[in-house]
Coordinates of C-alpha atoms in Angstrom, one line a residue:
Chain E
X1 CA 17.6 -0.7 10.7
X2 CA 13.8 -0.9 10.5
X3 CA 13.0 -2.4 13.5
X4 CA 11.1 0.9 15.5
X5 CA 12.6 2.1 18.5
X6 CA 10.8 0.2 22.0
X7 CA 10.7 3.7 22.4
X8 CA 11.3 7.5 21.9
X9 CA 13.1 9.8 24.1
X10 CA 11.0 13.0 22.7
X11 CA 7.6 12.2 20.6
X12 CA 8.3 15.7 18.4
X13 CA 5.0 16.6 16.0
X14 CA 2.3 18.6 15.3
X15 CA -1.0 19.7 16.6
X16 CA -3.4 21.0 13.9
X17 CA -6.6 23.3 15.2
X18 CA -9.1 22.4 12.5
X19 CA -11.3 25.3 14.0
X20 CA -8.9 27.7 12.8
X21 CA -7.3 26.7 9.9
X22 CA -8.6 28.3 6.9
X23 CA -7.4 26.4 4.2
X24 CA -4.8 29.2 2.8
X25 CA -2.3 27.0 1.7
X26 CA 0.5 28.9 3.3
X27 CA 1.7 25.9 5.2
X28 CA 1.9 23.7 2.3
X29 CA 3.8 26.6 -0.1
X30 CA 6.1 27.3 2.7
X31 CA 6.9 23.4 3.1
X32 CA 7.4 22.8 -0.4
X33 CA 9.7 26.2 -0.3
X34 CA 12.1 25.2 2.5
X35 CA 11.6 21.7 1.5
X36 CA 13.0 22.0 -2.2
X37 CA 16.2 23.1 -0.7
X38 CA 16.2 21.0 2.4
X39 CA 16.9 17.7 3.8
X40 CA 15.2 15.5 0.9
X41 CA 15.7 18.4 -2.1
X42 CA 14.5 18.8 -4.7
X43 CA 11.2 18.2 -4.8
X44 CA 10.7 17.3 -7.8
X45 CA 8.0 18.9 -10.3
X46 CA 7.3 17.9 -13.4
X47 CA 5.3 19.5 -16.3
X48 CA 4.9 22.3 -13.8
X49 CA 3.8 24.5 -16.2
X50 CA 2.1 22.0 -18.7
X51 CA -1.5 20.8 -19.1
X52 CA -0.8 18.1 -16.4
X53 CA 1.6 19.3 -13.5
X54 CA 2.7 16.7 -11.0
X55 CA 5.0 17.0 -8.3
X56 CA 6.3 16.4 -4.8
X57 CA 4.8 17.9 -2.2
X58 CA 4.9 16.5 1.8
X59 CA 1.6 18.7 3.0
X60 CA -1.4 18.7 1.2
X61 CA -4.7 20.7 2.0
X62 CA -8.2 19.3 2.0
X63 CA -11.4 20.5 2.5
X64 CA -14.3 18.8 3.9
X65 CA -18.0 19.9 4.2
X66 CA -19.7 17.9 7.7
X67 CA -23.3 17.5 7.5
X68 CA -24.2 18.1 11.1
X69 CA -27.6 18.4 12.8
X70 CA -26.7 22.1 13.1
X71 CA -26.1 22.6 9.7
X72 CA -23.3 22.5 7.2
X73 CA -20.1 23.3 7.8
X74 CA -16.6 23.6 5.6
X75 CA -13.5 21.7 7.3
X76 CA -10.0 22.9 6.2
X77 CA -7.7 19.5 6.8
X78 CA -4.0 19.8 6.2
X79 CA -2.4 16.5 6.0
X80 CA 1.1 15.6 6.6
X81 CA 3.3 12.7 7.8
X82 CA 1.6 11.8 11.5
X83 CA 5.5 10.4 13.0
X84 CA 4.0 7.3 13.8
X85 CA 4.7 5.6 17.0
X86 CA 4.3 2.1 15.4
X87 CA 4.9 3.7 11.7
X88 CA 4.5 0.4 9.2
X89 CA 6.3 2.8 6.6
X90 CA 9.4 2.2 9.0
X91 CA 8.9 -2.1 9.5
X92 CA 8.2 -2.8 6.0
X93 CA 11.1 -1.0 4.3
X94 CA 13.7 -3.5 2.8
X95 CA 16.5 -2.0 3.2
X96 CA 16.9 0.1 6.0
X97 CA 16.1 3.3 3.9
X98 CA 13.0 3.9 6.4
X99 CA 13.8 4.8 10.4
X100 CA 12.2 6.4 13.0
X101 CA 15.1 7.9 15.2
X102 CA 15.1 6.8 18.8
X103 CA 16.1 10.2 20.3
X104 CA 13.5 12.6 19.1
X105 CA 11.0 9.9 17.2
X106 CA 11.1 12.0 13.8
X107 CA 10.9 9.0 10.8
X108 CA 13.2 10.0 8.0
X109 CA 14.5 8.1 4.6
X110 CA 17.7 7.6 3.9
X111 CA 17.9 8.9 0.0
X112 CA 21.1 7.0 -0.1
X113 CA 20.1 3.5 1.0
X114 CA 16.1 3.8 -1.0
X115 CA 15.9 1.8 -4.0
X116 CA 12.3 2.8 -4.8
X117 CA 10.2 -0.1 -4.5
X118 CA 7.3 2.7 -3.1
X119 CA 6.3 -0.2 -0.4
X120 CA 6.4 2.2 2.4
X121 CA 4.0 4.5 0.4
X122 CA 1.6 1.5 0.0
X123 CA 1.9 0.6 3.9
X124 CA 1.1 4.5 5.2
X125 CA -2.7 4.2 5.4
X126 CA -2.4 8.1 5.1
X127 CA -0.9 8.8 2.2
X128 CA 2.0 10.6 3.6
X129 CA 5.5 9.6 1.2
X130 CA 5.3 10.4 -2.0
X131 CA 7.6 9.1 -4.8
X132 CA 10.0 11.2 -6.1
X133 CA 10.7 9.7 -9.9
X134 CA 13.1 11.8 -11.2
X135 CA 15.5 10.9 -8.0
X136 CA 14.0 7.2 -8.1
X137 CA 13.7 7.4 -4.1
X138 CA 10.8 7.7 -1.8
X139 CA 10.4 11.2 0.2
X140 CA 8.4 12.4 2.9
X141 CA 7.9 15.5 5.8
X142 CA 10.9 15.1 7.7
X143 CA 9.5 17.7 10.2
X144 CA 11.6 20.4 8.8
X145 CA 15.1 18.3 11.3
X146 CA 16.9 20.8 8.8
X147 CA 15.3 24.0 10.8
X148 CA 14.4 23.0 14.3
X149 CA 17.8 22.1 15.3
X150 CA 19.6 24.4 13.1
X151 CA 21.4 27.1 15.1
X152 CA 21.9 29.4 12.1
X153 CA 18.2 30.1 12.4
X154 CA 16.9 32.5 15.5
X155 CA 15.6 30.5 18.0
X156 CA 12.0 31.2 17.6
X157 CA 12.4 30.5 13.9
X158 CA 13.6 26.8 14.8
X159 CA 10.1 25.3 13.9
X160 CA 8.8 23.3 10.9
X161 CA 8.5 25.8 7.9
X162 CA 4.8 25.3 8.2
X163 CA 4.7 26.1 11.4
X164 CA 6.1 29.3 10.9
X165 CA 4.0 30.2 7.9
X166 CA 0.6 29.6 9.3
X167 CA -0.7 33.1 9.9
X168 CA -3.9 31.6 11.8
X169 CA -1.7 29.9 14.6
X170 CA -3.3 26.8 13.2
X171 CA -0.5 24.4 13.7
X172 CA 1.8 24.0 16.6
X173 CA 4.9 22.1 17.2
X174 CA 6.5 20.5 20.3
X175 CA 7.1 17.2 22.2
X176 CA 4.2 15.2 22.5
X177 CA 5.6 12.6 24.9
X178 CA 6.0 15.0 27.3
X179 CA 2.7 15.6 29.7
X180 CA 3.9 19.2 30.3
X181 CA 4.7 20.3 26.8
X182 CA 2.7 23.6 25.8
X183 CA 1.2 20.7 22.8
X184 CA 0.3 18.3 25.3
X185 CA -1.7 20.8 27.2
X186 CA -3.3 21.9 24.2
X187 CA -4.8 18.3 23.1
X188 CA -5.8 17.7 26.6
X189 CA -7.7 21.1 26.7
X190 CA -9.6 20.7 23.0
X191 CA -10.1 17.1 23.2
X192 CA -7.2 16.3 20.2
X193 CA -7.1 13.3 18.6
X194 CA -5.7 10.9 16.6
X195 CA -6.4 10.5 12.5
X196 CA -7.4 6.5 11.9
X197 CA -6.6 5.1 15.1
X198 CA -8.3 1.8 14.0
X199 CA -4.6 1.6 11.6
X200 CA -3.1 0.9 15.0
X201 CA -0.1 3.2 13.6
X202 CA -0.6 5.4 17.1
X203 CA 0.2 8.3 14.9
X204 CA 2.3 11.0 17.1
X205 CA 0.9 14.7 15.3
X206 CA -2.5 15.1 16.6
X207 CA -5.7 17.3 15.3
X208 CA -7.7 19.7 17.1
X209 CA -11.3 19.3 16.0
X210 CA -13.5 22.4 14.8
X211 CA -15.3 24.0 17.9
X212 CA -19.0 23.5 18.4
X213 CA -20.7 26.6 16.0
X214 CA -22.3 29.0 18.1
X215 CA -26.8 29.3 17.2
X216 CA -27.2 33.0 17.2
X217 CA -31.3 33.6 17.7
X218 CA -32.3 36.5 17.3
X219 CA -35.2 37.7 19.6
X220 CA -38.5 38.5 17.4
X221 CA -40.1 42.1 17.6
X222 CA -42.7 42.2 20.2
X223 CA -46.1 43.8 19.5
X224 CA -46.3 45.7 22.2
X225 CA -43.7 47.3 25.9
X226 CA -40.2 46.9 25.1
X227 CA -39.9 50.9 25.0
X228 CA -39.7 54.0 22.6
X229 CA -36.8 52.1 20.6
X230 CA -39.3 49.2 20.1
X231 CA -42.2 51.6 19.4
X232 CA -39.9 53.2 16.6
X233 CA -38.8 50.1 14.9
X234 CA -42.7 49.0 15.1
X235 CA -43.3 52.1 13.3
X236 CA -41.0 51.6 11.0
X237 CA -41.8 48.3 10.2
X238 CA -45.2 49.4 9.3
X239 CA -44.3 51.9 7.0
X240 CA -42.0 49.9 5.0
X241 CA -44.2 46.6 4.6
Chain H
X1 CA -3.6 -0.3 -6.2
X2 CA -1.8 0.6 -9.8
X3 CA -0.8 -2.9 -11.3
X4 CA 2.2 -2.6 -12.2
X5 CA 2.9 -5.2 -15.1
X6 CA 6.5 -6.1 -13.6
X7 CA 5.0 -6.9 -10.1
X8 CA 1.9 -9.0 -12.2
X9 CA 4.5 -10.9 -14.5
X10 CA 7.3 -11.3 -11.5
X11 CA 4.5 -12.5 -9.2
X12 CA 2.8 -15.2 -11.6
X13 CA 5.7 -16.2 -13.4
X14 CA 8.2 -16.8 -10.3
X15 CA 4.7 -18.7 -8.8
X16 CA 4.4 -20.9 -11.5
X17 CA 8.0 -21.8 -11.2
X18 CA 8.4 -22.3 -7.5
X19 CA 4.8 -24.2 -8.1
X20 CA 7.2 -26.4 -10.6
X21 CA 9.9 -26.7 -8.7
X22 CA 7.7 -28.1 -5.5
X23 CA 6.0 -30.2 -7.4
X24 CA 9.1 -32.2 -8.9
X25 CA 10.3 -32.3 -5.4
X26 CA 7.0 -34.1 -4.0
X27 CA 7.1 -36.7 -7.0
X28 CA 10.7 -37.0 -6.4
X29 CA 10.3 -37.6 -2.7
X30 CA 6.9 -40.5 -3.7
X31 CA 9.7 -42.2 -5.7
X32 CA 8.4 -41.4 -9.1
X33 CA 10.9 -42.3 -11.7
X34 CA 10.6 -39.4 -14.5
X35 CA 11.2 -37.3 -11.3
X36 CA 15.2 -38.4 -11.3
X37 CA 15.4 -38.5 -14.8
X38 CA 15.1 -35.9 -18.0
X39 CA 11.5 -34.6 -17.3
X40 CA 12.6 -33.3 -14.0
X41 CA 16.2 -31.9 -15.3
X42 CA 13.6 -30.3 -18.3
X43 CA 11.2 -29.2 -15.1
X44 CA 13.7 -27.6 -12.7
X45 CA 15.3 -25.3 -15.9
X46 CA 12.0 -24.2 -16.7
X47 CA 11.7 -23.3 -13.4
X48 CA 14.7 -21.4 -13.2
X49 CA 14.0 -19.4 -15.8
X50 CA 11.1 -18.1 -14.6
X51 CA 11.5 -17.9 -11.0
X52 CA 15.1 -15.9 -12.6
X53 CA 13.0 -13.7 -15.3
X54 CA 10.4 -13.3 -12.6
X55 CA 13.0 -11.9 -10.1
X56 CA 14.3 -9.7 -12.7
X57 CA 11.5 -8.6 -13.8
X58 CA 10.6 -7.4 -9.9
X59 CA 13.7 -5.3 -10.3
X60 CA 12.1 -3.4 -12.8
X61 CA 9.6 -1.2 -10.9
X62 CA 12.6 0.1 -8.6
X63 CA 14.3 3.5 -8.7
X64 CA 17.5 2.0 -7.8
X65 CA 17.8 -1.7 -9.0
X66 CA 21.5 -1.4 -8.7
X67 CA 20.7 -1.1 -4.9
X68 CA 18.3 -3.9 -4.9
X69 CA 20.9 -5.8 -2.9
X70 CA 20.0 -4.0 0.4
X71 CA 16.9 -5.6 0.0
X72 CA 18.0 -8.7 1.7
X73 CA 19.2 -6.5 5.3
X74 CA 16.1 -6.2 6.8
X75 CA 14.5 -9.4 6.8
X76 CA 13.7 -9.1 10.8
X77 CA 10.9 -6.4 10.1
X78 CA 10.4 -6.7 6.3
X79 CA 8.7 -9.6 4.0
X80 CA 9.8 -7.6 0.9
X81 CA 13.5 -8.3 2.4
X82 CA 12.5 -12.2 3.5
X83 CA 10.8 -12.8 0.5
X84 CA 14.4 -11.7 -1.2
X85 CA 16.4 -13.9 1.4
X86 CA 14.8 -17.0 0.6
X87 CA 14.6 -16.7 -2.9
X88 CA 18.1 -16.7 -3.2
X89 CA 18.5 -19.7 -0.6
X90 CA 16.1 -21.7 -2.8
X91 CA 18.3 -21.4 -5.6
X92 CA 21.1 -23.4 -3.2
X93 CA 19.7 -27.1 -3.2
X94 CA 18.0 -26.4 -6.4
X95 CA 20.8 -25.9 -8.2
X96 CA 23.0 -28.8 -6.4
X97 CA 19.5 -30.7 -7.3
X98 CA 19.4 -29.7 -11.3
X99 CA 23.0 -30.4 -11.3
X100 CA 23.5 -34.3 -9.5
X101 CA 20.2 -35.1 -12.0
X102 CA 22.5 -33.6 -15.0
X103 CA 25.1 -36.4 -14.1
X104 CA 22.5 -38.8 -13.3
X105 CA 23.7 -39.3 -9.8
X106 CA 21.5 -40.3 -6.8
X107 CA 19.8 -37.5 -5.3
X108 CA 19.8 -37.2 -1.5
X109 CA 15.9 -36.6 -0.1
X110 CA 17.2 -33.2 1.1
X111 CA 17.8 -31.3 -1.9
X112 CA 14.3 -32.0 -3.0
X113 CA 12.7 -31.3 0.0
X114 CA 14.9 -28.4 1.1
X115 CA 14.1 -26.6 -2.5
X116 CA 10.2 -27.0 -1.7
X117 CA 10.2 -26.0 1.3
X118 CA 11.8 -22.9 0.8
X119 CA 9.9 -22.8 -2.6
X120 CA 6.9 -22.3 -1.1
X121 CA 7.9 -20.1 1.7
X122 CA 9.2 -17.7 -0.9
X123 CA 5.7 -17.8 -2.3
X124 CA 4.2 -17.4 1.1
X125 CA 6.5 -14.6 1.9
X126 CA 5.8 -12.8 -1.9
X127 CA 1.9 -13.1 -0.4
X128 CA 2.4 -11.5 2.8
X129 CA 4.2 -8.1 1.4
X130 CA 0.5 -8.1 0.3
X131 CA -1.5 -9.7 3.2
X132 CA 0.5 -7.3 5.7
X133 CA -0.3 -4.6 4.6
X134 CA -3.5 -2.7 6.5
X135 CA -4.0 -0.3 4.4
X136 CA -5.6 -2.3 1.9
X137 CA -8.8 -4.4 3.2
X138 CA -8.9 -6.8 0.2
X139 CA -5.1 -8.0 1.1
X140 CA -5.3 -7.8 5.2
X141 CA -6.9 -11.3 4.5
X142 CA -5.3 -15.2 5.3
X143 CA -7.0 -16.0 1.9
X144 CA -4.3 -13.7 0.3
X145 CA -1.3 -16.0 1.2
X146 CA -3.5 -19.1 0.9
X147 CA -4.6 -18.2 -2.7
X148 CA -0.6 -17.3 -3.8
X149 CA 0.2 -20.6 -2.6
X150 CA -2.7 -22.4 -4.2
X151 CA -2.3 -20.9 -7.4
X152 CA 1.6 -21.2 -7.5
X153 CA 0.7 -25.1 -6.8
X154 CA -1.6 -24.9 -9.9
X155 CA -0.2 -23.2 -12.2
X156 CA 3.6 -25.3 -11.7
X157 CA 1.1 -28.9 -11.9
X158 CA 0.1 -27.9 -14.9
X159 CA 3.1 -27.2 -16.3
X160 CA 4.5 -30.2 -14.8
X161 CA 1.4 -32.0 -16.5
X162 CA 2.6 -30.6 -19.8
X163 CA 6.0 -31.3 -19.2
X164 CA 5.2 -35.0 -18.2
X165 CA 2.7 -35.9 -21.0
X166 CA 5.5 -33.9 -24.2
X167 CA 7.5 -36.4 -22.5
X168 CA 5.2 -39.3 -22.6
X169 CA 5.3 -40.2 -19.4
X170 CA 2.3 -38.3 -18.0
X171 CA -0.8 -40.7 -16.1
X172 CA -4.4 -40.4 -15.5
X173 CA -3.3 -39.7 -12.1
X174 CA -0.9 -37.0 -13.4
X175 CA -4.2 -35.2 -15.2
X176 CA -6.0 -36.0 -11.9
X177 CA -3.8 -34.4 -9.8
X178 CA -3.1 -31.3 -11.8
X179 CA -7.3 -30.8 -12.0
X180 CA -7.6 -30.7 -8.6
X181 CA -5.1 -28.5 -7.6
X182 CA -6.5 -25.9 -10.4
X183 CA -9.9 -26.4 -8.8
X184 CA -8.3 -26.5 -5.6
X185 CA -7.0 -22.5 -6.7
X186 CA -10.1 -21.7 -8.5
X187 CA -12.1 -22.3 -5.5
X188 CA -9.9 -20.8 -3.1
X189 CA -10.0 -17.6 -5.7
X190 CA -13.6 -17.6 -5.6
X191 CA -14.5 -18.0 -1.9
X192 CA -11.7 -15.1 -1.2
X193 CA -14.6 -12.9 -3.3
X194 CA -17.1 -13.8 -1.2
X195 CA -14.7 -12.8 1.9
X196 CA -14.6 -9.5 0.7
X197 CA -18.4 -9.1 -0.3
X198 CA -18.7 -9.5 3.2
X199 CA -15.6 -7.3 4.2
X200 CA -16.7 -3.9 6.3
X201 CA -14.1 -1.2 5.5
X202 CA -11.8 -0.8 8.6
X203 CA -11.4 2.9 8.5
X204 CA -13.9 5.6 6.6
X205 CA -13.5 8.8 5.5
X206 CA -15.2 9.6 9.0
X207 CA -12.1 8.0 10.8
X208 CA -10.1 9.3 8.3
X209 CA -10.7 12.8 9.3
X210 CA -11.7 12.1 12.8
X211 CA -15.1 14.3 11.3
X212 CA -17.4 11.5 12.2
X213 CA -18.0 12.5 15.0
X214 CA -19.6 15.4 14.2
X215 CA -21.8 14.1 11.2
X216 CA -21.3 12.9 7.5
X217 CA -18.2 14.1 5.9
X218 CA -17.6 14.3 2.2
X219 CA -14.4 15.7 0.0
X220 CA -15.3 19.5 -0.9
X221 CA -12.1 20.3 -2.8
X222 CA -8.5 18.1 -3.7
X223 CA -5.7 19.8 -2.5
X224 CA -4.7 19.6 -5.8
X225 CA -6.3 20.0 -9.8
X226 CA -4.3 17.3 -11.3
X227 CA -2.9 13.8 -10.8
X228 CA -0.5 13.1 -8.3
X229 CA 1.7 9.8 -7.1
X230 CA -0.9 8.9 -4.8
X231 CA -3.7 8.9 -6.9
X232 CA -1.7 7.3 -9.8
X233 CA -0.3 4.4 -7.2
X234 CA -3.1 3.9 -4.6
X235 CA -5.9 5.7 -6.3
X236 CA -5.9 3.0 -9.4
X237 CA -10.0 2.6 -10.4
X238 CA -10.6 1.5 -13.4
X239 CA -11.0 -2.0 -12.9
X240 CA -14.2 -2.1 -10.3
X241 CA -16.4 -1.1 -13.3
X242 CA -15.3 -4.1 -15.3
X243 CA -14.5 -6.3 -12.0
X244 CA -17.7 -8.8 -12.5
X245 CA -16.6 -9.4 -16.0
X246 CA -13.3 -10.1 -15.2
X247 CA -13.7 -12.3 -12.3
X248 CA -15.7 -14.2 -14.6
X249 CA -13.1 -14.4 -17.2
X250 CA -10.4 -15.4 -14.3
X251 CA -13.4 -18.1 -13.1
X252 CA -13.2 -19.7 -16.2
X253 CA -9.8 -19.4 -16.5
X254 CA -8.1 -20.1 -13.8
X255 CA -10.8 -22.8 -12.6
X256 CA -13.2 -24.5 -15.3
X257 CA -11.5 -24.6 -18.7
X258 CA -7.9 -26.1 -17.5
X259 CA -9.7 -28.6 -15.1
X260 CA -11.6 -30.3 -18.2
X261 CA -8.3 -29.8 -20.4
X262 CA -6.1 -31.1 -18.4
X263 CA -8.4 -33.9 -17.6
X264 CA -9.3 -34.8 -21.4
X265 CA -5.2 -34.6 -21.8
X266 CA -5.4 -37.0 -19.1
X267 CA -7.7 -38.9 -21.4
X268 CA -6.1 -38.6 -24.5
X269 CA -2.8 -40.2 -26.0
X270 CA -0.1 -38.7 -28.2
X271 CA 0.3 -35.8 -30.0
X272 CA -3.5 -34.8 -29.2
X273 CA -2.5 -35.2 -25.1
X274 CA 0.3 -32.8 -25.4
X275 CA -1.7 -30.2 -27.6
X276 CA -4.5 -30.4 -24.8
X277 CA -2.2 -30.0 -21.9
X278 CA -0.5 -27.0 -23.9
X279 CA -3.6 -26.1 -24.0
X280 CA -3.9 -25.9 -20.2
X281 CA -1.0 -24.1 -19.7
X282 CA -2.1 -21.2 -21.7
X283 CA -5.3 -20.9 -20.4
X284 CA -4.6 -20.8 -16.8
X285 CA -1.4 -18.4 -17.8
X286 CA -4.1 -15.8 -19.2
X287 CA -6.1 -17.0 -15.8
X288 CA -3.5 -16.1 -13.9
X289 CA -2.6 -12.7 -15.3
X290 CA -5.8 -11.3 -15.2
X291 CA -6.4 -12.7 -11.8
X292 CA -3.3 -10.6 -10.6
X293 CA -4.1 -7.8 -12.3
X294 CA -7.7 -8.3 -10.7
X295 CA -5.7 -8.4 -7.3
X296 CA -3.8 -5.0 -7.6
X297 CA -6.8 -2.9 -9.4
X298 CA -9.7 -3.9 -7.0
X299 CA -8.0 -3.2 -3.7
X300 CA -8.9 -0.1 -2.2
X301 CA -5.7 1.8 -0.1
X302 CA -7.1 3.5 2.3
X303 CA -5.7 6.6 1.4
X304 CA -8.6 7.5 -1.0
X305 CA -10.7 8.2 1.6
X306 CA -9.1 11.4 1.8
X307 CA -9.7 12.1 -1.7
X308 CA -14.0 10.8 -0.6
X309 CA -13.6 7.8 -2.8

């Protein structure tokens, strides 16, 4: 059914630190990895090797440079399905292909229901399903639901694949309904927030912005006092200009 | 958007015959006579076959069409799956309609009225897939839905026009009506450009990336070299460089050239009526492709933000 849930026992995302990530691309080769063989495989490339490679991948990496008074300054942005509270991907969905589940607020597709009329992909303001053609279904980040519940894996492996890969401890996953959750402390600590809010989709993952870049001045050489060390790199100044 | 050419020929053809359809109905319901006799028998198959060819055609663009069924379960959330609903309840009093006119029976005012009321809802619905959408300014509009249903109204009067004066039974009135309903679209058309002129983007790549807060953001690097779905589907460009001279083209069209046709058909007798309101017909059909192909490839999704466009 794609009538959203009222509401969501757990709200279950992400929080990506924008200050730290450095754009390696880990998450989104480690998604596409676990992902291929996962929930929604394959993932579908084609012409991967050819003059115009295409494929399906649920977490791309931007980069962004942000003019600020300070200066210039590069912004890695990984972006991936949000879990949207009020996710239009979910309402708009024909068929009943598209839900968001009630008990844990992950949205998922149902391959088997999908016929591929791509409106969901159109309603996401972010860009988040992509088509897979070959299958003729729609697919998206199911928040790796094949790994964080999967008791095979060691417990502290029970994260999203791209949570696991990040070796800058970039992104971090957990319940953000819940006021006490290690995430929840973390976006009320760096001021997180949400990507578009004006979309009204009252996206669940939330992103750490980059930290204010420190000015390092550097105090000018004095004529005169400041001791011998001073005196010596006076000197030495002389003799080299 | 990407136009696809199934959505553009589904979307104009299945509007021009629901526009038929309603406007049979509304004749039948004044009392007009050709509208219980051949011309509206001749009418409400033309319509079929291309609200049917139209509907097939939409099943085209799908992964699955042989799940396209499922389409019709959702219709609490979805106006893909009402539009889908109603279609298929139109085609109840329409068909009991077509058939009582094929035994030349008396025609209860319901079947005409039920068939354009739920005529135009389908065409309403069709618009508001669209119009719902707010990822894509130029469709989050009321114009959207009030320009489908204006230019399903048009292009099915002049068709009906057509119909009426092969069949000789087409008035002044006839050529009157059909002119203003085409000016009626043309000028909706045109003043929902002038909406989004004035339209202020609801989200930047500022929002977007939550950035703007810090200064002015701008794409460094794609996450990717080549191509990808959502560049191909939301990313489509190419028509804003050649926008003004389309519009232009759809302005004269879908607005100018069938209004003085059809009214000179009006005007003119015989064989020379019926070549003039043909003439209508496939004016505002090229009109109305180019106008829908207009509608896809000048909306902006939002998603290209992230990409700095």
């Amino acid at each position: 059914m794609t009538m959203l849930p009222s509401s969501t026992a757990k709200k279950l995302g992400l929080v990506i630190d924008l200050d730290t990530c450095v754009g390696c691309q880990a998450c989104a080769t480690s998604c596409k990895e676990w992902n291929d063989a996962g929930h929604s495989a394959p993932l579908t490339d084609t012409d991967p090797y050819g003059a115009a490679p295409d494929g399906v991948w649920f977490n791309r990496v931007h980069s962004y440079e942000v003019q600020t008074p300070g200066g210039s300054k590069t912004v890695n942005f990984p972006k991936s399905c949000l879990h949207c509270d009020n996710a239009p991907c979910v309402t708009v969905c024909p068929t009943g292909a598209s839900f968001k589940r009630a008990a844990d607020g992950i949205v998922l597709v149902d391959a088997d229901k999908c016929i591929g009329c791509k409106l969901c992909s159109w309603a996401c303001p972010y860009g988040a399903r992509e088509y897979d053609a070959h299958d003729g279904v729609m697919k998206k980040c199911t928040l790796c639901v094949d790994r964080i519940y999967n008791e095979n894996l060691e417990e502290a492996a029970r994260v999203p694949a791209c949570v696991a890969a990040c070796p800058t401890g970039a992104r971090s996953f957990g319940d953000l309904g819940d006021p006490h959750s290690g995430v929840s402390a973390l976006v009320r600590a760096r001021g997180g927030y949400d990507l578009m809010p004006e979309q009204g989709c009252a996206p669940v993952n939330k992103y750490l912005p980059p930290r204010a870049t420190p000015q390092i001045t550097q105090a000018p050489l004095t004529r005169h006092g400041g001791g011998i060390e001073s005196a010596l790199l006076r000197w030495l100044d002389k003799i080299l200009t | 958007m990407n136009p696809a050419y199934s959505i553009i020929f589904f979307t104009t053809a299945a509007g021009a015959g629901y526009g038929l359809l309603t406007l049979v109905a509304l004749y039948a319901l004044a009392g007009d006579a050709a509208a219980s006799a051949s011309p509206a028998l001749f009418a409400l198959g033309l319509a079929g076959v291309l609200v049917t060819s139209g509907l097939l055609s939409s099943t085209a663009h799908l992964g699955h069409p042989g799940r396209a069924w499922r389409a019709l379960s959702q219709w609490r959330s979805s106006w893909l799956s009402r539009e889908g609903v109603l279609a298929l309840a139109c085609y109840v009093p329409a068909l009991i309609w077509a058939w009582q006119l094929s035994r030349g029976t008396d025609t209860a005012p319901a079947l005409p009225l039920c068939s354009a009321v739920l005529a135009l809802a389908t065409v309403y619905a069709t618009a508001m897939i669209y119009a719902s959408l707010k990822s894509v300014d130029a469709w989050h509009l009321t114009a959207v839905p009030v320009n489908y249903l204006l230019l399903a109204l048009a292009s099915g009067a002049v068709l009906w026009l057509a119909i009426r004066t092969w069949m000789s039974v087409a008035t002044l009135t006839d050529a009157t009506l059909t002119a203003a309903l085409i000016a009626a679209a043309g000028v909706g058309k045109w003043s929902y450009w002038q909406t989004l002129a004035r339209l202020t983007p609801r989200s930047t790549l500022g929002s977007a990336t939550g950035l703007g807060t810090l200064g002015t953001v701008s794409s460094l690097a794609w996450p990717h070299t080549e191509q990808n779905y959502l560049l191909k589907e939301m990313g489509f460009v190419v028509a804003r460089r050649h926008a003004d001279k389309l519009r232009r083209s759809v302005v004269m069209c879908v607005g100018v050239l069938p209004v003085g046709v059809a009214m000179l058909s009006g005007l003119s007798t015989g064989l020379v009526a019926s070549l003039l309101a043909g003439l209508a017909v496939v004016t505002l059909a090229i009109g109305l492709v180019l106008e829908r192909w207009l509608f896809f490839a000048e909306a902006k999704h939002s998603v290209s933000l992230f990409y700095g466009r």
